[in-house]
Amino acid sequence: MFALVDVNSFYTSCETVFRPDLQGKPVVVVSNNDGCIISRSAEAKALGIKMGAPYFKIKAELQRQQVAVFSSNYALYADLSHRVMMTLAEIAPAVEVYSIDEAFLNVSGVSRCLSLETFGHQIRNRVLKHTGLTVGVGIAPTKTLAKVANYAAKRWRKTGGVVDLSDSERRRKLLPLVPVHEVWGVGRRISKKLEMLGIGNALQLAESPTWIIRKHFSVVLERTVRELRGEACLEPEEFAPTKQHILCSRSFGHRISTYEEMHQAVCAYAERAAEKLRKEKQFCCVISVFMRTSSHAANEVFYDPQASGRLAVPSNDTRDIIRVATNALDRIWKDGHRYMKAGVMLSDFYSLGVAQLNLFDEYQPRANSNELMQVIDKLNQSGRGTVWFAGQGIQQSWAMKREMLSPGYTTRYSDLPVVK
DNA sequence: TCTGGGGTCCTAGGACCC
DNA sequence: TCTGGGGTCCTAGGACCC
């Protein structure tokens, strides 16, 4: 039995926890670079503000409606997320963190002690008390059904934020009320196709013959259908699987047209990617770099090249990653464009000890690499950027825009809230 | 002027092997 | 008239998730 717990309007809720004056008011959070809307409070949703709307297009309207706007403050969200997950870990037998604001709990066996619904309310109360955040809880025998239950818990007030779908009769009543595009794993394209086949709600999807699904779609949707019927296809995951790729990419605060600036950005992203790689305790062989101009600029040529390079020996040393990344950049750089974004991707990972050394390898791993990287990571641990490689520059005129950033309430001493 | 940043999995098609 | 049968690996692209 699974419980899916997720925080209501996570990013905006994080902001209002520290701004009680904004509770009950329309609040939104915009993406990196103050690009588009990525989180809305219930009041903002009620005003009809759309998810993903470009901020610059609706700025005037937001002002008129007196909507509070915040730049993304990931340091804050990550910290509150961690607190939520720790709280869940105290109550539940097993917690699988699924995203920054969601976790699947394995609640098998709980019903022997107390009703699952009661358990759901205990979770809500505890998280609210510890973090000031409100969660929804959906309980069911499969992950997909737990998602459906969670949707219902949010959608209908009278549920009190907890829905238990362990009873199959209750599922038969609820599933027809759930539009097919709200089902986990059914996105825009698939829901459109399903609707053309006359499948409009979750019950109709659950009752579709498997061969029809396989004829028109892939095994992924077949699994979804089985899960909706109550047949578990997705296991609880005890350990987070190791990543296949690590990507660091950003849009720039303004368009870049000089090689120097691009070189700095690629160095900075390579450095950050290497840091993530070390955090995963992995080593990589392949480093790719991409950059692109705006796809929205109608009268400019769209240019989005990509190049990659390979290390002979797997490494997670920032110096190796930067060397290959800048080398790849040199192969794709072209003057005369206004670039809006770039990124560095790492792939082909190896764990410590399993790397295959090249028989004729003349590059031996760098001496003391491990120790040096450890020192750097430790220095940068609290508040990024204590030490860095020269390549990424000091000024960083291209750095992303975050003009409405809230304080680091829980991650920075100087920003601690003061009670007067 | 101005449109995020991460990830996953699956499939099809091509190159290549015997 | 007519050209096997079975694989693997890689890549690009498409779908989805948050």
Short mmCIF file of C-alpha atoms (C1' of nucleotides) in Angstrom, two decimals, chain A residues 31-32 56 244 247 249-251 255 276 341, chain B residues 1-11:
data_model
loop_
_atom_site.label_atom_id
_atom_site.label_comp_id
_atom_site.label_asym_id
_atom_site.label_seq_id
_atom_site.Cartn_x
_atom_site.Cartn_y
_atom_site.Cartn_z
CA SER A 31 11.31 30.47 -13.00
CA ASN A 32 15.03 31.15 -13.13
CA PHE A 56 7.04 39.78 -19.11
CA GLN A 244 22.51 8.45 -16.12
CA LEU A 247 23.14 18.54 -16.71
CA SER A 249 22.32 24.71 -18.04
CA ARG A 250 21.06 28.25 -17.66
CA SER A 251 19.54 31.00 -19.69
CA ARG A 255 21.99 37.79 -24.68
CA LYS A 276 27.07 17.40 -8.75
CA LYS A 341 21.41 29.78 -23.17
"C1'" DT B 1 13.93 43.72 -24.41
"C1'" DC B 2 11.59 39.69 -22.42
"C1'" DT B 3 9.56 32.54 -22.70
"C1'" DG B 4 13.15 27.41 -16.69
"C1'" DG B 5 15.94 23.58 -15.41
"C1'" DG B 6 16.29 19.44 -14.43
"C1'" DG B 7 15.35 14.30 -15.29
"C1'" DT B 8 13.36 9.39 -17.05
"C1'" DC B 9 12.04 5.74 -20.36
"C1'" DC B 10 10.81 3.87 -24.91
"C1'" DT B 11 11.00 3.33 -29.94
#
